[in-house]
Every structure is written in C-alpha cells, then in structure tokens.
Coordinates of C-alpha atoms in Angstrom, one line a residue:
Chain A
M1 CA 0.1 0.3 0.2
T2 CA 2.7 2.5 0.6
D3 CA 4.3 1.5 -2.3
F4 CA 1.4 2.2 -4.1
L5 CA 1.0 5.5 -2.6
A6 CA 4.6 6.4 -3.0
T7 CA 4.1 5.8 -6.7
Y8 CA 0.6 6.8 -7.9
G9 CA -0.1 9.2 -4.6
F10 CA 0.8 12.4 -6.6
L11 CA -1.1 11.2 -9.5
L12 CA -4.0 10.3 -7.6
V13 CA -3.8 13.9 -6.1
T14 CA -3.7 15.5 -9.5
M15 CA -6.6 13.3 -10.7
I16 CA -8.9 14.8 -7.9
Q17 CA -7.3 18.1 -8.5
A18 CA -8.1 18.2 -12.3
G19 CA -11.9 16.7 -11.6
L20 CA -12.3 19.7 -9.1
L21 CA -11.3 22.2 -12.0
G22 CA -13.7 20.5 -14.2
L23 CA -16.1 21.1 -11.9
S24 CA -15.5 24.7 -11.6
L25 CA -16.1 25.1 -15.4
Y26 CA -19.3 22.7 -15.2
F27 CA -21.1 25.6 -12.9
P28 CA -21.4 28.2 -15.9
L29 CA -21.9 25.3 -18.4
Q30 CA -25.0 24.2 -16.7
A31 CA -26.3 27.9 -17.4
G32 CA -25.0 27.2 -21.1
Q33 CA -22.2 29.5 -20.6
L34 CA -19.1 28.4 -21.9
S35 CA -16.5 29.9 -19.9
L36 CA -12.7 29.2 -20.1
A37 CA -11.7 31.5 -17.1
S38 CA -11.2 28.6 -14.6
P39 CA -7.3 28.4 -15.0
G40 CA -7.1 32.5 -14.5
F41 CA -8.8 31.9 -11.1
Y42 CA -6.6 29.2 -10.4
A43 CA -3.8 31.0 -10.9
L44 CA -5.0 33.8 -8.7
G45 CA -5.8 31.7 -6.0
G46 CA -2.4 30.0 -6.3
Y47 CA -0.8 33.5 -6.0
T48 CA -2.8 34.6 -3.3
A49 CA -1.5 31.1 -1.4
A50 CA 1.9 31.4 -2.4
I51 CA 2.3 35.4 -1.5
M52 CA 0.3 34.7 2.1
L53 CA 2.8 31.7 2.8
T54 CA 6.1 33.4 1.7
N55 CA 6.0 37.0 1.8
P56 CA 8.3 38.0 4.5
A57 CA 6.0 41.0 5.1
L58 CA 3.4 38.5 6.6
S59 CA 5.6 36.8 8.7
G60 CA 4.1 37.9 11.9
L61 CA 0.6 37.0 10.6
R62 CA 2.1 33.2 10.0
D63 CA 3.8 33.1 13.5
S64 CA 0.5 34.1 15.2
L65 CA -1.6 31.8 13.4
G66 CA 0.3 28.6 12.8
N67 CA -1.2 25.9 10.7
G68 CA -4.5 28.3 10.7
I69 CA -2.5 30.1 7.8
F70 CA -3.9 27.6 5.3
P71 CA -7.3 27.6 5.9
L72 CA -7.1 31.5 5.9
T73 CA -5.6 31.2 2.7
W74 CA -8.0 29.3 1.1
L75 CA -10.6 31.8 2.6
V76 CA -8.7 34.7 0.9
A77 CA -8.4 33.1 -2.2
A78 CA -12.1 32.1 -2.7
L79 CA -12.8 35.8 -1.9
L80 CA -10.4 37.5 -4.3
A81 CA -11.6 35.0 -7.0
G82 CA -15.4 35.4 -6.2
V83 CA -14.8 39.5 -6.4
L84 CA -12.8 39.4 -9.5
G85 CA -15.5 36.7 -10.9
L86 CA -18.2 39.4 -10.3
A87 CA -16.0 41.8 -11.9
V88 CA -15.4 40.2 -14.9
G89 CA -18.6 38.2 -14.8
I90 CA -21.1 40.9 -14.7
P91 CA -19.8 42.7 -18.0
A92 CA -18.7 39.3 -19.8
L93 CA -22.1 37.6 -19.4
R94 CA -23.7 39.7 -21.9
L95 CA -21.7 37.5 -24.5
R96 CA -22.7 34.4 -25.8
G97 CA -21.5 31.4 -27.0
I98 CA -18.2 31.8 -28.6
Y99 CA -17.8 35.2 -27.6
L100 CA -17.7 34.4 -24.0
A101 CA -15.3 31.6 -24.6
L102 CA -12.9 34.1 -26.3
A103 CA -13.2 36.6 -23.6
T104 CA -12.6 34.3 -21.0
I105 CA -9.3 33.0 -22.9
A106 CA -8.4 37.0 -23.1
F107 CA -8.9 37.4 -19.3
V108 CA -6.9 34.6 -18.8
E109 CA -4.0 35.8 -21.0
I110 CA -4.3 39.1 -19.3
L111 CA -3.7 38.0 -16.3
R112 CA -0.8 35.7 -16.9
V113 CA 1.1 38.8 -18.8
I114 CA 0.2 40.8 -15.7
S115 CA 1.4 37.9 -13.1
L116 CA 4.8 37.6 -15.4
N117 CA 5.6 41.0 -14.8
L118 CA 4.9 41.9 -11.3
T119 CA 7.2 42.1 -8.4
I120 CA 5.1 40.7 -6.2
T121 CA 4.5 37.5 -8.3
G122 CA 8.0 36.8 -8.7
G123 CA 7.9 37.8 -12.4
A124 CA 9.1 35.2 -15.0
I125 CA 10.8 32.9 -12.0
G126 CA 7.6 33.1 -9.8
I127 CA 7.4 32.2 -6.2
F128 CA 9.3 29.1 -4.7
G129 CA 9.9 27.2 -1.3
I130 CA 5.8 27.3 -0.6
P131 CA 5.6 25.3 2.8
Q132 CA 3.6 22.3 3.6
P133 CA 0.4 22.5 5.3
F134 CA -0.4 20.1 8.5
G135 CA 3.0 18.8 8.8
I136 CA 2.6 16.6 5.3
A137 CA 5.6 14.8 4.4
D138 CA 4.5 12.8 1.6
R139 CA 2.6 14.4 -1.5
W140 CA -0.2 11.7 -1.6
Q141 CA -1.4 13.2 1.9
Y142 CA -2.9 15.9 -0.2
V143 CA -5.8 13.3 -0.6
F144 CA -6.8 14.3 2.8
I145 CA -6.9 18.1 1.7
F146 CA -8.3 17.6 -2.0
G147 CA -10.5 14.6 -1.3
P148 CA -12.9 16.5 1.3
L149 CA -13.1 19.6 -1.0
L150 CA -14.1 17.2 -4.0
I151 CA -17.0 15.8 -1.9
L152 CA -18.1 19.2 -0.7
A153 CA -18.0 20.6 -4.0
L154 CA -20.1 17.4 -5.1
L155 CA -22.6 17.7 -2.6
F156 CA -23.0 21.4 -3.3
A157 CA -23.6 20.7 -6.8
R158 CA -26.1 18.1 -6.5
Q159 CA -28.0 20.3 -4.0
L160 CA -27.7 23.1 -6.3
E161 CA -29.1 21.1 -9.2
R162 CA -32.0 20.2 -7.1
S163 CA -32.9 23.4 -6.1
R164 CA -35.0 26.7 -7.4
V165 CA -31.6 27.9 -8.4
G166 CA -30.3 24.7 -10.5
R167 CA -33.7 24.4 -12.1
G168 CA -33.5 27.9 -13.1
L169 CA -30.1 27.5 -14.6
R170 CA -31.5 24.6 -16.7
A171 CA -34.0 26.3 -18.0
I172 CA -31.6 29.3 -19.0
R173 CA -29.4 26.9 -21.0
E174 CA -32.4 25.4 -23.1
D175 CA -34.0 28.7 -23.6
E176 CA -33.0 31.9 -22.2
L177 CA -36.0 33.9 -23.5
A178 CA -38.5 31.6 -22.4
A179 CA -36.6 31.2 -18.7
D180 CA -36.8 35.0 -18.5
A181 CA -40.4 35.0 -19.5
M182 CA -41.2 32.5 -16.9
G183 CA -39.8 34.8 -14.0
V184 CA -35.8 33.5 -13.9
P185 CA -33.7 36.6 -13.9
P186 CA -30.8 35.2 -16.8
T187 CA -28.2 37.5 -15.5
Q188 CA -28.2 37.4 -11.9
Y189 CA -28.5 33.5 -12.3
K190 CA -25.4 33.5 -14.9
V191 CA -23.3 35.5 -13.0
L192 CA -24.1 33.5 -9.9
A193 CA -22.6 30.3 -11.6
F194 CA -19.9 31.9 -13.0
V195 CA -18.7 33.3 -9.5
I196 CA -19.2 30.0 -7.9
G197 CA -17.0 28.1 -10.7
A198 CA -14.6 31.3 -10.0
V199 CA -14.4 30.6 -6.2
L200 CA -13.9 27.0 -6.3
A201 CA -11.1 27.3 -8.8
G202 CA -9.5 29.7 -6.7
I203 CA -9.7 27.6 -3.6
V204 CA -7.9 24.8 -5.5
G205 CA -5.4 27.1 -6.4
A206 CA -4.7 27.9 -2.9
M207 CA -4.6 24.2 -1.9
S208 CA -2.4 23.5 -5.1
A209 CA 0.5 26.1 -4.3
P210 CA 1.8 23.9 -1.2
L211 CA 1.3 20.9 -3.3
L212 CA 3.5 22.0 -6.1
S213 CA 5.8 23.9 -3.4
S214 CA 6.3 26.8 -6.5
W215 CA 4.0 28.6 -8.1
N216 CA 4.2 30.7 -11.5
A217 CA 2.7 32.2 -14.7
R218 CA 2.5 28.9 -16.3
Q219 CA -0.2 27.5 -13.9
G220 CA -2.6 29.7 -15.7
T221 CA -2.4 29.5 -19.2
F222 CA -4.5 29.1 -22.7
D223 CA -3.4 25.1 -22.5
A224 CA -4.9 25.1 -19.0
S225 CA -8.0 26.5 -20.1
I226 CA -8.4 23.8 -23.1
A227 CA -7.3 21.0 -20.9
T228 CA -10.1 22.0 -18.6
L229 CA -12.8 22.4 -21.4
A230 CA -11.4 18.7 -22.4
F231 CA -12.2 17.4 -18.6
V232 CA -15.8 18.3 -18.7
L233 CA -16.6 17.7 -22.6
I234 CA -14.9 14.4 -22.6
G235 CA -16.4 13.7 -19.2
G236 CA -19.7 14.7 -20.0
S237 CA -20.9 17.8 -19.5
R238 CA -24.5 17.2 -18.1
N239 CA -23.9 15.3 -15.2
I240 CA -21.8 16.3 -12.1
W241 CA -19.8 13.1 -12.5
G242 CA -18.7 14.1 -15.9
P243 CA -16.2 16.7 -15.2
V244 CA -14.7 14.6 -12.1
V245 CA -14.5 11.2 -14.6
G246 CA -13.0 13.4 -17.3
G247 CA -10.7 15.3 -15.2
A248 CA -9.3 12.2 -13.5
L249 CA -9.2 9.7 -16.9
L250 CA -7.5 12.9 -18.6
T251 CA -4.8 13.4 -16.0
A252 CA -4.2 9.8 -15.8
V253 CA -4.0 9.0 -19.5
P254 CA -0.3 10.9 -20.2
E255 CA 1.0 8.8 -16.9
V256 CA -0.7 5.4 -17.9
L257 CA 0.8 5.8 -21.3
R258 CA 4.2 6.8 -19.8
F259 CA 5.9 3.3 -21.4
L260 CA 5.3 5.1 -24.9
A261 CA 7.8 7.7 -23.7
D262 CA 8.0 10.6 -26.3
W263 CA 4.9 9.5 -28.0
R264 CA 2.4 10.0 -25.3
L265 CA 1.7 13.6 -25.7
V266 CA 1.0 12.8 -29.3
I267 CA -1.3 9.9 -28.0
N268 CA -3.0 12.6 -25.8
G269 CA -4.0 14.4 -28.6
L270 CA -5.2 11.5 -30.6
V271 CA -7.3 10.4 -27.2
L272 CA -9.0 14.0 -27.8
V273 CA -10.0 13.5 -31.3
V274 CA -11.0 10.2 -30.9
A275 CA -13.4 10.8 -27.8
S276 CA -14.7 13.5 -29.2
L277 CA -15.6 12.1 -32.4
Y278 CA -17.2 8.9 -30.7
L279 CA -18.6 9.9 -27.3
P280 CA -20.4 13.2 -28.3
Q281 CA -22.2 13.0 -24.6
G282 CA -19.0 12.1 -23.1
I283 CA -18.1 9.1 -21.0
V284 CA -20.6 9.7 -18.3
G285 CA -23.2 10.5 -20.9
A286 CA -22.4 7.1 -23.0
L287 CA -22.6 5.2 -19.3
E288 CA -26.1 6.4 -18.7
R289 CA -27.2 5.7 -21.8
L290 CA -26.2 2.1 -21.7
G291 CA -27.9 1.7 -18.2
R292 CA -31.0 3.5 -19.2
P293 CA -33.5 0.9 -20.5
R294 CA -33.7 0.8 -24.5
P295 CA -36.7 2.8 -26.1
P296 CA -39.3 0.5 -27.2
Q297 CA -38.2 -0.3 -31.0
R298 CA -40.4 -0.3 -33.9
P299 CA -40.6 -3.7 -35.3
A300 CA -38.8 -4.0 -38.5
P301 CA -40.9 -3.6 -41.5
V302 CA -41.8 -6.8 -43.0
Q303 CA -39.8 -7.6 -46.1
P304 CA -41.9 -8.5 -49.1
A305 CA -41.3 -11.9 -50.3
E306 CA -38.9 -12.2 -53.2
V307 CA -41.1 -12.9 -56.1
K308 CA -39.5 -15.2 -58.5
P309 CA -40.1 -14.2 -62.4
Chain B
M1 CA 7.3 60.5 -29.8
E2 CA 9.7 61.4 -32.4
F3 CA 8.4 61.6 -35.7
S4 CA 11.4 59.0 -37.1
Q5 CA 10.2 57.0 -34.1
F6 CA 6.6 57.6 -35.0
I7 CA 7.4 56.0 -38.9
Q8 CA 9.8 53.1 -37.4
N9 CA 6.8 52.1 -35.3
L10 CA 4.1 52.4 -38.1
M11 CA 6.5 50.4 -40.5
N12 CA 6.9 47.7 -37.9
G13 CA 3.3 47.6 -37.1
L14 CA 2.5 47.4 -40.6
A15 CA 4.9 44.6 -41.5
I16 CA 3.9 42.3 -38.5
G17 CA -0.1 43.8 -38.9
S18 CA -0.2 42.5 -42.2
V19 CA 1.1 38.9 -41.2
Y20 CA -1.4 38.6 -38.4
A21 CA -4.0 39.7 -41.2
I22 CA -3.1 36.8 -43.3
F23 CA -2.9 34.3 -40.8
A24 CA -6.3 35.8 -39.3
L25 CA -8.0 35.2 -42.6
G26 CA -7.5 31.5 -42.5
Y27 CA -9.5 31.0 -39.2
T28 CA -12.5 33.4 -40.1
L29 CA -13.0 31.9 -43.3
V30 CA -13.2 28.5 -41.8
F31 CA -15.2 30.0 -39.1
S32 CA -17.4 32.0 -41.7
I33 CA -18.2 28.7 -43.4
L34 CA -18.6 26.2 -40.5
G35 CA -19.4 28.2 -37.4
I36 CA -16.5 26.7 -35.4
I37 CA -13.2 27.8 -34.6
N38 CA -10.2 25.5 -35.8
F39 CA -8.0 25.8 -32.6
A40 CA -5.3 23.5 -35.0
H41 CA -4.6 26.9 -37.3
G42 CA -1.8 27.8 -35.1
A43 CA -0.2 24.3 -35.4
V44 CA -0.6 24.4 -39.3
F45 CA 1.2 28.1 -39.2
T46 CA 4.1 26.1 -37.6
L47 CA 3.9 23.6 -40.0
G48 CA 4.0 26.0 -42.8
A49 CA 7.4 27.3 -41.6
Y50 CA 8.8 23.9 -41.0
F51 CA 7.9 22.5 -44.4
T52 CA 9.8 25.7 -45.9
Y53 CA 12.5 25.1 -44.0
T54 CA 12.8 21.4 -44.9
L55 CA 12.8 22.5 -48.6
V56 CA 15.4 25.2 -48.3
V57 CA 18.0 23.2 -45.9
G58 CA 16.9 19.6 -45.9
Q59 CA 18.1 18.6 -42.7
F60 CA 17.7 19.3 -39.0
E61 CA 21.2 19.4 -36.6
N62 CA 19.7 19.6 -33.2
N63 CA 18.0 16.4 -31.6
G64 CA 14.8 14.6 -32.9
L65 CA 14.1 11.5 -35.1
L66 CA 15.2 12.9 -37.9
K67 CA 18.7 14.1 -36.8
G68 CA 21.4 13.8 -39.2
I69 CA 19.1 12.7 -42.0
N70 CA 19.9 14.4 -45.1
L71 CA 16.9 14.8 -47.6
F72 CA 19.1 16.5 -50.5
P73 CA 22.7 15.0 -50.4
N74 CA 23.6 17.1 -52.7
G75 CA 22.6 20.4 -51.1
S76 CA 19.0 21.7 -51.3
P77 CA 17.6 22.4 -55.0
L78 CA 15.7 25.3 -53.3
S79 CA 18.6 27.0 -51.1
G80 CA 21.1 29.6 -51.9
H81 CA 18.9 31.9 -54.0
P82 CA 15.9 34.1 -53.2
L83 CA 13.9 33.2 -56.0
T84 CA 14.0 29.4 -55.0
F85 CA 13.8 30.5 -51.5
A86 CA 10.1 32.2 -52.7
F87 CA 9.2 28.7 -54.5
A88 CA 9.8 27.1 -51.3
T89 CA 7.6 29.2 -49.7
L90 CA 4.9 28.4 -52.1
I91 CA 5.2 24.9 -51.8
G92 CA 5.5 25.0 -47.8
A93 CA 2.1 26.9 -48.0
I94 CA 0.6 24.6 -50.5
L95 CA 1.8 21.6 -48.2
A96 CA 0.4 23.2 -44.8
G97 CA -2.7 23.7 -46.9
L98 CA -3.2 20.2 -47.7
V99 CA -2.5 19.4 -44.2
A100 CA -5.4 21.5 -43.3
V101 CA -7.7 19.7 -45.8
L102 CA -6.5 16.4 -43.8
I103 CA -7.4 17.7 -40.7
E104 CA -10.8 18.3 -42.2
R105 CA -11.4 15.2 -43.4
L106 CA -10.3 13.4 -40.0
A107 CA -11.4 15.8 -37.0
F108 CA -14.2 18.0 -38.4
R109 CA -16.1 15.9 -41.3
P110 CA -17.1 12.9 -39.0
M111 CA -18.5 15.1 -36.6
R112 CA -20.1 17.2 -38.8
S113 CA -22.1 14.5 -40.6
R114 CA -23.2 13.0 -37.0
G115 CA -24.3 16.8 -36.3
A116 CA -22.3 16.8 -32.8
D117 CA -22.0 19.6 -30.5
P118 CA -19.7 22.2 -32.0
L119 CA -17.9 22.6 -28.8
L120 CA -16.5 19.1 -29.4
A121 CA -15.1 20.2 -32.9
L122 CA -13.4 22.7 -30.8
V123 CA -11.7 19.8 -28.3
S124 CA -11.2 17.7 -31.2
S125 CA -9.2 20.5 -33.3
L126 CA -7.3 20.8 -30.0
G127 CA -6.4 17.3 -29.9
V128 CA -4.9 17.9 -33.5
A129 CA -3.0 20.6 -32.6
L130 CA -1.5 18.8 -29.6
V131 CA -0.5 15.8 -32.2
I132 CA 0.9 18.2 -34.7
V133 CA 3.0 20.2 -32.2
N134 CA 4.4 16.9 -30.3
L135 CA 5.0 15.3 -33.9
I136 CA 7.1 18.2 -34.8
Q137 CA 9.0 17.9 -31.4
L138 CA 9.8 14.4 -31.7
L139 CA 11.0 14.6 -35.1
V140 CA 13.1 17.8 -35.0
G141 CA 13.4 18.4 -31.3
A142 CA 12.2 21.8 -29.7
E143 CA 15.3 24.1 -30.6
I144 CA 15.0 27.2 -32.7
Y145 CA 15.8 26.9 -36.3
N146 CA 16.8 29.8 -38.6
F147 CA 16.3 30.4 -42.1
P148 CA 19.8 30.5 -44.0
S149 CA 21.2 34.0 -44.4
D150 CA 21.1 33.6 -47.9
A151 CA 17.4 33.4 -48.1
Y152 CA 16.0 36.9 -47.6
G153 CA 16.5 37.1 -44.1
S154 CA 19.3 39.3 -43.3
T155 CA 19.6 41.0 -46.6
P156 CA 21.0 44.8 -45.9
P157 CA 17.9 47.0 -45.2
A158 CA 15.6 48.0 -48.0
L159 CA 15.7 51.5 -46.8
S160 CA 17.3 53.4 -44.2
F161 CA 17.0 57.3 -44.1
T162 CA 17.7 60.0 -41.2
L163 CA 14.6 61.9 -40.2
G164 CA 15.3 64.6 -38.0
G165 CA 18.7 63.4 -36.7
K166 CA 17.6 59.6 -36.4
I167 CA 18.0 56.8 -38.3
V168 CA 15.0 55.0 -39.7
I169 CA 15.7 51.5 -41.0
I170 CA 13.3 49.4 -42.9
R171 CA 14.4 45.9 -43.1
T172 CA 13.7 44.1 -46.5
V173 CA 12.1 41.2 -44.8
Q174 CA 9.6 43.7 -43.7
V175 CA 8.8 45.2 -46.9
I176 CA 8.9 41.5 -48.2
I177 CA 6.2 40.6 -45.8
F178 CA 4.2 43.5 -46.4
A179 CA 4.1 42.9 -49.9
V180 CA 3.4 39.2 -49.8
S181 CA 0.5 39.7 -47.4
L182 CA -1.0 42.7 -49.5
V183 CA -1.1 40.4 -53.0
M184 CA -2.7 37.5 -50.9
L185 CA -5.0 39.8 -49.8
V186 CA -5.6 41.3 -53.3
I187 CA -6.0 37.7 -54.6
L188 CA -8.4 36.8 -52.2
G189 CA -10.4 39.7 -52.4
Y190 CA -10.6 38.9 -56.0
V191 CA -11.3 35.6 -55.8
I192 CA -14.0 35.8 -52.9
G193 CA -15.7 38.8 -54.5
R194 CA -15.4 38.4 -58.3
T195 CA -15.2 34.7 -59.3
K196 CA -17.7 31.8 -59.2
I197 CA -16.0 30.1 -56.7
G198 CA -16.3 33.1 -54.0
K199 CA -19.5 33.4 -54.9
A200 CA -20.5 29.9 -54.4
L201 CA -18.4 30.3 -51.0
R202 CA -20.4 33.2 -50.1
A203 CA -23.4 31.2 -50.5
V204 CA -22.4 28.0 -48.5
A205 CA -21.2 30.7 -45.8
E206 CA -24.6 32.3 -45.7
N207 CA -26.7 29.1 -45.7
P208 CA -25.3 25.6 -46.6
T209 CA -28.8 24.0 -46.7
T210 CA -29.8 26.3 -49.3
A211 CA -26.8 26.6 -51.0
S212 CA -26.8 22.7 -51.3
L213 CA -30.3 22.7 -52.8
L214 CA -29.0 25.1 -55.5
G215 CA -26.4 22.5 -56.7
I216 CA -23.3 23.7 -54.6
S217 CA -21.4 20.9 -53.3
V218 CA -20.8 22.2 -49.6
D219 CA -18.4 19.4 -48.8
R220 CA -16.1 20.2 -52.0
F221 CA -16.3 24.1 -50.7
I222 CA -15.4 23.0 -47.2
V223 CA -12.3 21.5 -48.4
I224 CA -11.6 24.4 -50.5
T225 CA -11.9 26.7 -47.6
F226 CA -10.0 24.4 -45.6
F227 CA -7.1 24.5 -48.3
L228 CA -7.0 28.4 -48.5
S229 CA -6.7 28.6 -44.8
G230 CA -4.1 26.3 -44.5
F231 CA -2.2 28.1 -47.1
L232 CA -2.3 31.3 -45.5
G233 CA -1.6 30.0 -42.0
G234 CA 1.4 27.9 -43.4
L235 CA 2.5 31.3 -45.5
A236 CA 2.2 33.5 -42.4
G237 CA 4.7 30.9 -40.4
T238 CA 7.1 31.2 -43.3
L239 CA 7.0 35.0 -43.2
V240 CA 7.3 35.3 -39.5
G241 CA 9.8 32.6 -39.4
T242 CA 12.1 34.4 -41.9
A243 CA 11.7 37.6 -39.8
F244 CA 12.2 35.9 -36.6
G245 CA 13.8 32.2 -36.9
V246 CA 11.5 29.2 -36.5
A247 CA 11.1 29.5 -32.6
G248 CA 10.4 25.5 -32.1
P249 CA 7.4 23.3 -31.9
Y250 CA 5.3 25.8 -29.9
F251 CA 6.2 28.6 -32.6
G252 CA 2.5 29.0 -33.4
V253 CA 0.8 28.8 -29.9
V254 CA 1.2 32.5 -29.5
Y255 CA 0.0 33.6 -32.7
G256 CA -2.6 31.2 -32.7
L257 CA -4.2 33.1 -29.9
K258 CA -3.5 36.4 -31.3
G259 CA -5.3 35.5 -34.5
L260 CA -8.3 34.8 -32.4
A261 CA -8.2 38.6 -30.8
V262 CA -7.9 39.6 -34.6
I263 CA -10.9 37.9 -36.0
V264 CA -13.0 38.7 -32.9
L265 CA -12.0 42.5 -33.2
G266 CA -12.6 42.7 -36.8
G267 CA -15.7 40.7 -36.7
L268 CA -15.7 36.8 -36.6
G269 CA -16.5 35.9 -40.3
S270 CA -15.7 39.1 -41.8
I271 CA -12.6 39.3 -44.4
P272 CA -12.3 42.9 -44.4
G273 CA -12.5 42.8 -40.9
A274 CA -9.5 40.1 -40.3
V275 CA -7.6 42.4 -42.4
L276 CA -8.5 45.5 -40.2
G277 CA -8.5 43.6 -37.0
G278 CA -4.7 42.4 -37.8
L279 CA -3.5 46.0 -38.8
V280 CA -4.8 47.4 -35.7
I281 CA -3.1 44.6 -33.5
G282 CA 0.0 45.1 -35.4
L283 CA 0.0 48.9 -35.2
A284 CA -1.0 49.0 -31.4
E285 CA 1.7 46.3 -30.6
A286 CA 4.1 48.3 -32.5
F287 CA 3.4 51.8 -30.4
V288 CA 3.7 50.3 -27.2
P289 CA 6.4 52.2 -25.5
A290 CA 9.7 50.5 -24.7
Q291 CA 9.6 51.2 -21.2
Y292 CA 6.2 48.5 -20.9
S293 CA 7.6 46.4 -24.1
A294 CA 6.9 43.3 -21.7
Y295 CA 3.2 43.8 -21.7
K296 CA 3.1 43.7 -25.1
D297 CA 1.6 40.4 -25.3
A298 CA -1.4 41.5 -23.4
V299 CA -2.3 44.4 -25.7
A300 CA -4.1 42.0 -28.8
F301 CA -6.3 40.4 -25.6
A302 CA -7.0 43.6 -23.7
L303 CA -8.4 45.0 -27.2
L304 CA -10.4 42.2 -27.6
F305 CA -11.6 42.1 -24.1
V306 CA -12.8 45.8 -24.8
I307 CA -14.2 45.4 -28.1
L308 CA -16.3 42.3 -27.0
L309 CA -17.7 44.5 -24.1
V310 CA -18.5 47.7 -26.3
R311 CA -19.3 46.1 -29.5
P312 CA -19.5 42.2 -29.3
Q313 CA -20.1 42.0 -33.1
G314 CA -16.4 43.6 -33.7
L315 CA -15.4 46.4 -35.9
L316 CA -16.7 45.4 -39.2
G317 CA -19.2 42.5 -38.2
R318 CA -22.6 42.2 -38.4
S319 CA -24.8 41.6 -35.5
A320 CA -26.1 38.2 -35.6
I321 CA -29.7 37.9 -34.9
Q322 CA -30.0 35.0 -32.3
K323 CA -32.3 33.4 -30.8
V324 CA -31.2 32.1 -27.3

C-alpha cells in the first residue's frame, strides 16, 4: 500500500485536483455559458496562497496563526476569486457562446502577462519554497485536503441542481428567453454560476500552491483552459460526475501511457480527437445511456417475399 | 514621440499587422463556413514554417528522430537563391494547405455528418493541434531553427534614411512580408468577391442547406476553404519565421491566440474585418512604449476584451440575430 501511494499518490491527488477544476467549469456550463476562465482564477488562488505563505511582510501573521494560515489562504483566495469573478462576470456574461469563450481566454491571458511582470508574483521565475500545510511529509497526503473539497463540491453541486436556482440555470441553458419570461432572471443566475465556478477554482489554486511548492505564470495558461474544457466535454457536460471522471481520466492518460515515452503526448492528442468523435455525450453520458432501458423499438418492417419471375 | 520613431513604429506595425491579417483570414474563412474555430490553425502556421525550412535546408541538426538525416545529399535544390526561396515558401504553404484539408477530413467531417455539438469540434481541433505540435517536437526537436542567411532574412535594409537626425531602418524582410501579404489579400479579395468560386463560397457561408439545394457541393467548398485557410496559415508561418527564426514546435501557439483576438476585433467571419483587425493589433503592439514592452503580449487581448464589451460583433461584423 505504501509503495502504491509512493508511486501513484501524486497522480491520485492531481486526478482529484483536475476533477475539481472540471467542476469549476461545469457550473457556468450548467447555465449554457462556455467559460474558459477557470485557470485564471486557479492561478489567482495559487498566487494568493503563495504570497501569503512566503512573503516576508506577513511573517508575523504566519507565526501567530500557525497551521491556521492555510485555511485562511483558502478563504482569502475564495474571496478574491469571487470578487474578480463578479467584476469580470457581470460585463462578460452579456456575451454568448464562442464570444464568451474568447473573452474568458483573453481574461486568462491578460492575467498571465500581468503576473509575469509584477514583482510581488516573482515575475517569470515565480514564487518558490511554499511551506507544506499540517506537517504533510508525502504529497499523497494531499488526498486528505483535496478529497474533502471534492466531496463538498459534489454535494454542493447536487444540492444546487435540485434547488430552484439549479432548475433556473437549466432553464436558461435550454431557452434563455423562455426562462426570462417565466421569471428566472438570466443575468443574475448566470453571474452566480460563474462566480461559484471562480470561487471553486480559486480555492483549488490556493490548495495547489503548497502541493507544487512553487507557483508561476505557467499555471494559468491557455493550454490549461483547454485542458479543463476537455475534462468536462470528454467526461460529460450534463452530469456532475462528468467533469470529475473526465478530469481524472485525462490526467491519468499521459501517466498510463508513460511506457510510450515521447509518443505519449501525441497519443494524448489522438485521445482527445477520438473521444470527441465517438463519445459526443462524454463518457458519463455514454454510460448513462447504456444503463437506461432501451426505448421500445418499432418492429422491423416485414420484407416482401421475393417474387421469382 | 519623435517623428522618426513614429515612422519606424508605423512600418514595424504594418509588417507584423499584415501577417496577422493573412493568418487570421484562415481562421475567419473556416468560421464563416462552419461556424467553428479551428484551434489547430496555430499548429498549421508552425508546420508551414517547418515545411519551407525542410525544403530549403533539407536537414535538422538538433535532437529529434530526423537528426542527421539529409534529405538532399547534394545540397537542397531550393537553397541559396532568393527566388527559389520564394518557391519553397509557396510549396510550404501548399503543403500546409493539404494538411489543413486532412485535418478537416479526419477531425471535422465525421463530426459534422453526425451533427455533434460544435464545442466538441473545438476539443477535437485542439487534439489535432496537440498531435501536430508534439510530432514536430519528436521529429526535429524543440530548438529554434533559423532560415539560412542567404534567404531574404538578413539581406541589407531595403531602406534607411535619416529623419530629424535619427536613422529609420526598414528591413527588407519587412517590406517582403508586407508586399506578400498585400498581394495575397488582393488575390483573395478578387477570388471571393469576383469569381464564381467565391460566389459559391459566400453562398455556403450564408446558408449551407440552401446552397446545397442550389446545386453547390458543400463538402467540396468546405475542402477548398480548409485548403485556403491552411495555405494562408502556412504562408504566415514562413513569413514570420524569416523575420524571427522558427522558434520551435510551439512557435504558432501565441500567433494562434492572437489570431483569435484579430478576428474577434474585426468581426467573426468578416474578411475585411480580419484585415483591419490584424493591422490594428499589429500597430497597437508596435506603438507600445519601450518601458512597457513586457506587456506587449497583453495588448491584443486587452483590445479583444474591450471590443467584446463595447461592440461584441467586432468592428466590421454584423450583429447576428440570435434566438437564445
């Protein structure tokens, strides 16, 4: 068991982490809003935690709080991501479809360039030597931090789906005009979904900074946006398990293919192509369809007997 | 800003802006026909530069599977002469166009025939980009390759003059980039605006179903569109490569993103919009003051963000009437 955890523990943690990031993108998608902003908020959360945990100006605070500093970083990251999400979300959610996707890509890129050039974020080098929380010695022990967050996020997502707000979000996804006419305020609900996603991504970032023990501008890039989108679409975008399964699987693929050495990234690309071609509902969507009883089939038309001349 | 500095920035901006324009045209053509963004376009850009490099030099010296293999043992027939370099550029662009057609065939057509979610086309094209970029890295390594100095990369300046005591230098390669892009734009404008093929393309872009009812083979025009798109992308790759060197397999990623900013700024699906957007972003980047040059890469995206908030249909785009 310890051997297994030593070898695959870190992978396990990154799989959960990817599932969480997928979920953060799933919330706005529930209202039909394709947002690629998650890596931006993830990077912001990571920087928040990294700065709070290493900046000399805050050493007094760290000494007095002890391990309490870590939950505080999660809280501050959530708060900052929420505020920024609100600031970006309100204007950006006037946009639809591909325009919203492009606006959020622009947002992530702007954040990246800014973080590359500020002193407080360590410029291109980033921030190093981020301490480990709660005396964690092995990285697999981060399961105890990310695992509960995943369970909480899933419970929250399930409760949200069953609530009035969740039904409102789905109504907006299906037909925004009709939803509006039925008294669902689309803008408020869309912004809410966007901010929920932002807060989750921010917390995941704050938890990931110690996990990686360094943080730099490479954490929030366009590539990450796309990877996160792939988690959701490959996993399935209509069920809370979709992003989790997709994130976990797509994170595992390059590791499982390690024996292919240099070819694994090529194969990774092929996996994306093939999965999007043959699993249009995502993996969870396909499984759901398998589990559902088949709709009654119309009997095959009787072939007219062949008439011999 | 002094006048000489202004002229220098203007020239730099026009040269890079015109490449952005022809690169972004490839995006916008595909978008206007299929309504999807082909994220593999940046990878095709990279491929164009590598194809030309292969034709001119014939071997790759750094690591990678092709290391040490010499494609043209007696020296490349296409090296050492500006005219043959132009020829290699053309073939490189054609090869890039063929790759784009292949991408359409393998990654987009099966999805289209099944009527899948356009979002999935996005993921699929990203998968293709990942495959191409990593194949390049496997084959020729991650290093920077420079076009040989006897290609037009490092010929003496086309023009240098003194203006108010300051020297303004216009590099030959800038003039060539600008001229080639301009010629491409004129040809493309003619083909799309004046010829029968162009008319059919516009019909398909307007409404594929009606076009096919009128006897236009939609699939064929989608193939033509992808070829044109890849051709323009590959050409842009070589042109940028001659100016800055082919900066490894990830060469096209930044351009891929900036191309997105260009087409949204100009108006998604609009051809004049892509040209205008390219020039605006090229010039805006050139005029970023030297002390803020670190923020240059954010200029395109800041413009993109602003335009989306002020005028989501872009500068020259029509506002689509959309039932939400």
